[in-house]
mmCIF file of C-alpha atoms in Angstrom:
data_model
loop_
_atom_site.group_PDB
_atom_site.id
_atom_site.type_symbol
_atom_site.label_atom_id
_atom_site.label_comp_id
_atom_site.label_asym_id
_atom_site.label_seq_id
_atom_site.Cartn_x
_atom_site.Cartn_y
_atom_site.Cartn_z
ATOM 1 C CA MET A 596 29.193 56.362 14.706
ATOM 2 C CA GLN A 597 26.265 55.719 17.020
ATOM 3 C CA PHE A 598 24.125 54.880 14.000
ATOM 4 C CA LEU A 599 26.730 52.432 12.720
ATOM 5 C CA ALA A 600 26.998 50.870 16.156
ATOM 6 C CA PHE A 601 23.210 50.570 16.286
ATOM 7 C CA VAL A 602 23.127 48.913 12.840
ATOM 8 C CA GLY A 603 25.925 46.578 13.912
ATOM 9 C CA ALA A 604 24.059 45.612 17.090
ATOM 10 C CA ILE A 605 20.831 44.941 15.130
ATOM 11 C CA THR A 606 22.751 42.845 12.610
ATOM 12 C CA LEU A 607 24.424 40.862 15.379
ATOM 13 C CA LEU A 608 21.072 40.322 17.084
ATOM 14 C CA ALA A 609 19.553 39.145 13.802
ATOM 15 C CA LEU A 610 22.417 36.714 13.259
ATOM 16 C CA ILE A 611 22.097 35.355 16.792
ATOM 17 C CA THR A 612 18.315 34.981 16.362
ATOM 18 C CA TYR A 613 18.820 33.245 13.010
ATOM 19 C CA PHE A 614 21.366 30.899 14.577
ATOM 20 C CA PHE A 615 19.050 29.853 17.389
ATOM 21 C CA VAL A 616 16.008 29.542 15.104
ATOM 22 C CA THR A 617 18.065 27.379 12.723
ATOM 23 C CA LEU A 618 19.316 25.322 15.643
ATOM 24 C CA GLU A 619 15.749 24.858 16.900
ATOM 25 C CA ASP A 620 14.536 23.857 13.426
ATOM 26 C CA ARG A 621 17.369 21.367 13.126
ATOM 27 C CA HIS A 622 16.532 19.969 16.551
ATOM 28 C CA ASN A 623 12.846 19.604 15.577
ATOM 29 C CA ASP A 624 13.844 17.888 12.335
ATOM 30 C CA GLU A 625 16.078 15.469 14.235
ATOM 31 C CA GLU A 626 13.264 14.685 16.669
ATOM 32 C CA LYS A 627 10.869 13.930 13.789
ATOM 33 C CA GLU A 628 13.512 11.872 11.999
ATOM 34 C CA SER A 629 14.309 9.888 15.144
ATOM 35 C CA LEU A 630 10.661 9.013 15.697
ATOM 36 C CA ASP A 631 10.210 8.119 12.022
ATOM 37 C CA ILE A 632 13.176 5.724 12.149
ATOM 38 C CA ILE A 633 11.727 3.990 15.203
ATOM 39 C CA TYR A 634 8.281 3.657 13.617
ATOM 40 C CA HIS A 635 9.869 1.899 10.631
ATOM 41 C CA SER A 636 12.004 -0.527 12.616
ATOM 42 C CA ALA A 637 10.404 -3.453 14.396
ATOM 43 C CA ALA A 638 13.724 -4.215 16.109
ATOM 44 C CA LEU A 639 13.994 -0.722 17.624
ATOM 45 C CA LYS A 640 10.374 -0.414 18.739
ATOM 46 C CA GLU A 641 10.732 -2.743 21.711
ATOM 47 C CA GLU A 642 14.044 -1.224 22.782
ATOM 48 C CA PHE A 643 12.603 2.286 22.507
ATOM 49 C CA LYS A 644 9.521 1.217 24.458
ATOM 50 C CA ARG A 645 11.736 0.189 27.382
ATOM 51 C CA PHE A 646 13.748 3.420 27.089
ATOM 52 C CA ARG A 647 10.543 5.494 27.062
ATOM 53 C CA MET A 648 9.278 3.831 30.222
ATOM 54 C CA GLN A 649 12.421 5.030 32.004
ATOM 55 C CA HIS A 650 11.646 8.644 31.008
ATOM 56 C CA PRO A 651 7.856 9.070 31.237
ATOM 57 C CA HIS A 652 8.137 12.874 31.633
ATOM 58 C CA TRP A 653 9.549 13.299 28.097
ATOM 59 C CA THR A 654 7.371 13.668 25.021
ATOM 60 C CA GLU A 655 7.569 10.821 22.519
ATOM 61 C CA ARG A 656 9.550 12.978 20.067
ATOM 62 C CA LYS A 657 12.009 14.127 22.712
ATOM 63 C CA ALA A 658 12.458 10.574 23.955
ATOM 64 C CA ALA A 659 13.120 9.397 20.397
ATOM 65 C CA TRP A 660 15.730 12.102 19.902
ATOM 66 C CA ARG A 661 17.445 11.317 23.213
ATOM 67 C CA PHE A 662 17.292 7.605 22.359
ATOM 68 C CA PHE A 663 19.430 8.226 19.280
ATOM 69 C CA VAL A 664 21.360 11.476 19.571
ATOM 70 C CA LYS A 665 22.442 11.246 23.189
ATOM 71 C CA THR A 666 23.697 7.711 22.616
ATOM 72 C CA GLY A 667 25.475 8.631 19.385
ATOM 73 C CA ARG A 668 23.340 6.233 17.341
ATOM 74 C CA LEU A 669 21.456 8.595 15.029
ATOM 75 C CA GLU A 670 24.011 8.521 12.216
ATOM 76 C CA GLN A 671 24.115 4.720 12.255
ATOM 77 C CA ALA A 672 20.323 4.641 12.306
ATOM 78 C CA ARG A 673 20.261 6.928 9.254
ATOM 79 C CA ILE A 674 22.605 4.557 7.432
ATOM 80 C CA GLU A 675 20.437 1.567 8.338
ATOM 81 C CA LYS A 676 17.270 3.396 7.261
ATOM 82 C CA GLU A 677 18.818 4.312 3.900
ATOM 83 C CA ARG A 678 20.037 0.744 3.432
ATOM 84 C CA TYR A 679 16.536 -0.553 4.148
ATOM 85 C CA ALA A 680 14.969 1.970 1.752
ATOM 86 C CA ASN A 681 17.409 0.937 -0.977
ATOM 87 C CA SER A 682 16.621 -2.733 -0.424
ATOM 88 C CA LEU A 683 12.908 -1.952 -0.764
ATOM 89 C CA LYS A 684 13.561 -0.090 -4.016
ATOM 90 C CA ALA A 685 15.589 -3.007 -5.366
ATOM 91 C CA GLU A 686 12.872 -5.456 -4.380
ATOM 92 C CA GLU A 687 10.216 -3.283 -6.008
ATOM 93 C CA LYS A 688 12.200 -3.097 -9.272
ATOM 94 C CA LYS A 689 12.485 -6.881 -9.210
ATOM 95 C CA ARG A 690 8.731 -7.193 -8.681
ATOM 96 C CA GLU A 691 8.025 -4.732 -11.486
ATOM 97 C CA LYS A 692 10.052 -6.857 -13.914
ATOM 98 C CA GLU A 693 8.061 -9.903 -12.804
ATOM 99 C CA TYR A 694 4.744 -8.090 -13.230
ATOM 100 C CA ILE A 695 5.634 -6.742 -16.684
ATOM 101 C CA ILE A 696 5.466 -10.353 -17.893
ATOM 102 C CA LYS A 697 2.271 -11.036 -15.967
ATOM 103 C CA ARG A 698 0.642 -7.809 -17.182
ATOM 104 C CA ALA A 699 1.396 -8.714 -20.808
ATOM 105 C CA TYR A 700 -0.300 -12.084 -20.223
ATOM 106 C CA ALA A 701 -3.287 -10.346 -18.605
ATOM 107 C CA ARG A 702 -4.155 -8.235 -21.645
ATOM 108 C CA LYS A 703 -6.001 -11.178 -23.192
ATOM 109 C CA TYR A 704 -8.175 -11.627 -20.095
ATOM 110 C CA GLU A 705 -8.418 -8.145 -18.562
ATOM 111 C CA ASP A 706 -11.933 -7.466 -19.863
ATOM 112 C CA PHE A 707 -13.224 -10.595 -18.145
ATOM 113 C CA ILE A 708 -11.464 -9.889 -14.835
ATOM 114 C CA PHE A 709 -12.470 -6.205 -14.706
ATOM 115 C CA SER A 710 -16.029 -7.153 -15.658
ATOM 116 C CA LEU A 711 -16.063 -9.762 -12.890
ATOM 117 C CA PHE A 712 -15.050 -7.341 -10.137
ATOM 118 C CA SER A 713 -16.479 -4.048 -11.446
ATOM 119 C CA PRO A 714 -19.712 -4.353 -9.406
ATOM 120 C CA PHE A 715 -17.579 -3.919 -6.269
ATOM 121 C CA ALA A 716 -16.182 -0.572 -7.457
ATOM 122 C CA LYS A 717 -17.298 2.722 -5.954
ATOM 123 C CA SER A 718 -17.107 6.209 -7.393
ATOM 124 C CA VAL A 719 -14.849 8.381 -5.209
ATOM 125 C CA TYR A 720 -13.334 11.871 -5.170
ATOM 126 C CA GLY A 721 -16.557 13.463 -6.325
ATOM 127 C CA GLY A 722 -17.006 10.999 -9.154
ATOM 128 C CA GLU A 723 -13.510 11.515 -10.568
ATOM 129 C CA LYS A 724 -12.293 7.969 -9.963
ATOM 130 C CA TRP A 725 -13.503 4.399 -9.531
ATOM 131 C CA GLU A 726 -11.920 2.268 -6.802
ATOM 132 C CA LEU A 727 -12.542 -1.295 -5.673
ATOM 133 C CA GLN A 728 -13.875 -1.639 -2.157
ATOM 134 C CA LEU A 729 -11.616 -3.355 0.346
ATOM 135 C CA PHE A 730 -11.961 -7.105 0.878
ATOM 136 C CA CYS A 731 -14.247 -7.607 -2.129
ATOM 137 C CA HIS A 732 -14.002 -11.228 -3.201
ATOM 138 C CA LEU A 733 -15.898 -13.888 -5.109
ATOM 139 C CA PRO A 734 -16.246 -17.643 -4.470
ATOM 140 C CA VAL A 735 -13.997 -19.813 -6.600
ATOM 141 C CA ASP A 736 -16.947 -21.863 -7.888
ATOM 142 C CA TYR A 737 -18.725 -18.705 -8.982
ATOM 143 C CA ILE A 738 -15.632 -17.453 -10.828
ATOM 144 C CA LYS A 739 -15.389 -20.754 -12.704
ATOM 145 C CA TYR A 740 -19.113 -20.548 -13.481
ATOM 146 C CA ARG A 741 -18.592 -17.077 -14.967
ATOM 147 C CA MET A 742 -15.581 -18.323 -16.933
ATOM 148 C CA LYS A 743 -17.695 -21.075 -18.514
ATOM 149 C CA LYS A 744 -20.465 -18.580 -19.190
ATOM 150 C CA ALA A 745 -17.926 -16.307 -20.941
ATOM 151 C CA GLY A 746 -17.014 -19.192 -23.265
ATOM 152 C CA PHE A 747 -13.598 -20.121 -21.874
ATOM 153 C CA GLU A 748 -12.458 -23.711 -22.363
ATOM 154 C CA ASN A 749 -10.408 -25.873 -19.978
ATOM 155 C CA VAL A 750 -11.648 -23.694 -17.140
ATOM 156 C CA ASP A 751 -9.765 -25.427 -14.328
ATOM 157 C CA ASP A 752 -6.429 -25.074 -16.128
ATOM 158 C CA LEU A 753 -7.142 -21.475 -17.080
ATOM 159 C CA TYR A 754 -8.184 -20.653 -13.513
ATOM 160 C CA ASN A 755 -4.815 -21.983 -12.303
ATOM 161 C CA GLU A 756 -3.092 -19.740 -14.864
ATOM 162 C CA PHE A 757 -5.016 -16.772 -13.464
ATOM 163 C CA ILE A 758 -3.754 -17.641 -9.989
ATOM 164 C CA ASN A 759 -0.144 -18.197 -11.115
ATOM 165 C CA ASN A 760 -0.096 -14.891 -13.005
ATOM 166 C CA ASP A 761 -1.793 -13.070 -10.099
ATOM 167 C CA LEU A 762 -4.868 -12.018 -12.048
ATOM 168 C CA LEU A 763 -6.696 -13.604 -9.130
ATOM 169 C CA HIS A 764 -5.473 -13.858 -5.542
ATOM 170 C CA LEU A 765 -6.761 -16.932 -3.717
ATOM 171 C CA PHE A 766 -7.552 -16.951 -0.014
ATOM 172 C CA ILE A 767 -8.676 -19.879 2.121
ATOM 173 C CA ARG A 768 -10.528 -19.342 5.371
ATOM 174 C CA HIS A 769 -11.860 -21.764 7.963
ATOM 175 C CA GLU A 770 -15.183 -20.811 9.536
ATOM 176 C CA GLY A 771 -17.484 -21.918 12.309
ATOM 177 C CA SER A 772 -17.383 -24.795 14.749
ATOM 178 C CA SER A 773 -17.287 -27.258 11.847
ATOM 179 C CA ASN A 774 -14.125 -25.523 10.576
ATOM 180 C CA ALA A 775 -15.622 -25.470 7.093
ATOM 181 C CA THR A 776 -13.287 -24.312 4.322
ATOM 182 C CA VAL A 777 -14.240 -21.216 2.378
ATOM 183 C CA GLU A 778 -12.351 -20.394 -0.810
ATOM 184 C CA GLY A 779 -12.547 -17.073 -2.589
ATOM 185 C CA CYS A 780 -10.540 -14.726 -4.784
ATOM 186 C CA TYR A 781 -9.667 -11.048 -4.778
ATOM 187 C CA ILE A 782 -8.499 -9.290 -7.904
ATOM 188 C CA GLY A 783 -4.739 -9.885 -8.080
ATOM 189 C CA ASP A 784 -1.949 -7.329 -8.119
ATOM 190 C CA THR A 785 -1.385 -7.788 -11.863
ATOM 191 C CA LEU A 786 -4.599 -5.911 -12.625
ATOM 192 C CA GLY A 787 -4.576 -4.021 -9.353
ATOM 193 C CA ARG A 788 -1.382 -2.468 -8.070
ATOM 194 C CA TYR A 789 0.581 -3.188 -11.280
ATOM 195 C CA ALA A 790 -2.149 -2.585 -13.848
ATOM 196 C CA ASN A 791 -0.103 0.202 -15.463
ATOM 197 C CA VAL A 792 3.386 -1.230 -14.987
ATOM 198 C CA ILE A 793 3.894 -1.472 -18.777
ATOM 199 C CA SER A 794 1.981 1.595 -19.910
ATOM 200 C CA GLU A 795 -0.277 4.270 -18.466
ATOM 201 C CA ASP A 796 -2.522 3.591 -21.451
ATOM 202 C CA ASP A 797 -3.310 0.088 -20.195
ATOM 203 C CA TYR A 798 -6.601 -0.393 -18.423
ATOM 204 C CA ASN A 799 -6.982 -0.331 -14.667
ATOM 205 C CA ILE A 800 -10.315 -0.669 -12.863
ATOM 206 C CA ASP A 801 -10.901 3.086 -13.078
ATOM 207 C CA SER A 802 -10.240 3.512 -16.805
ATOM 208 C CA TRP A 803 -12.023 0.264 -17.671
ATOM 209 C CA ILE A 804 -15.244 1.319 -15.922
ATOM 210 C CA LYS A 805 -15.047 4.809 -17.396
ATOM 211 C CA LYS A 806 -15.068 3.240 -20.864
ATOM 212 C CA HIS A 807 -17.300 0.184 -20.356
ATOM 213 C CA GLY A 808 -19.339 0.954 -17.249
ATOM 214 C CA GLN A 809 -19.933 -1.580 -14.476
ATOM 215 C CA SER A 810 -20.914 -5.006 -15.791
ATOM 216 C CA MET A 811 -23.798 -5.129 -13.309
ATOM 217 C CA SER A 812 -24.868 -3.472 -10.096
ATOM 218 C CA LYS A 813 -23.817 -4.883 -6.757
ATOM 219 C CA VAL A 814 -27.447 -5.853 -6.104
ATOM 220 C CA ASP A 815 -27.539 -7.800 -9.377
ATOM 221 C CA LEU A 816 -24.244 -9.470 -8.473
ATOM 222 C CA GLU A 817 -25.612 -10.537 -5.087
ATOM 223 C CA PHE A 818 -28.687 -12.001 -6.806
ATOM 224 C CA ASP A 819 -26.443 -13.832 -9.270
ATOM 225 C CA LEU A 820 -24.345 -15.207 -6.405
ATOM 226 C CA ASN A 821 -27.454 -16.501 -4.652
ATOM 227 C CA THR A 822 -28.963 -18.145 -7.735
ATOM 228 C CA TYR A 823 -26.170 -19.366 -10.015
ATOM 229 C CA MET A 824 -26.243 -22.846 -8.487
ATOM 230 C CA LEU A 825 -30.007 -23.256 -8.860
ATOM 231 C CA PRO A 826 -31.174 -25.743 -11.541
ATOM 232 C CA PHE A 827 -32.965 -23.304 -13.862
#
């Protein structure tokens, strides 16, 4: 009987321990979730900031949890977060449909575009992948010069097609005291983010360079940029 009582006590203790550990895990999960919801809501950030200032002795996670749970708002916040996530998914599906058309158009010109920007690519992950460096762009006049050099006709019209189909992404910047206008282009999302929206077998910058290599080094590109306007 004593043995059975001992086993019963151990079992009860284990159940109590499991209950409190589970409760603590759930509490930690709710704290993380509360903070995550705030981070992803511009509307809540300011309100939470004011709430946090009223309770400076709490950790950020605890304050986030109190902000929601103690005011009975966590469930509503979960619903709003899910609604927002669903709207993002719907928007992304809509964009994918749009870029399927653009990616099909790009197949005719992908070699030129990848060749144009390949000097900006760097080998990463121990040489396993090629990625374009951030903020790598080319002047519009230089792009049109390269288009003519590649044998394209009606360059201005074709350049506008590249912009409209997001093969190129135009930016305009004003610089200096003279407020001079600088125009340049990044590689667009059609051959960037959505390069494989139709098929994984389509080229992206990584697979294109692995097959064709870089069209020129970055040093050669810089030389070309500095000399393409010279009369020789």
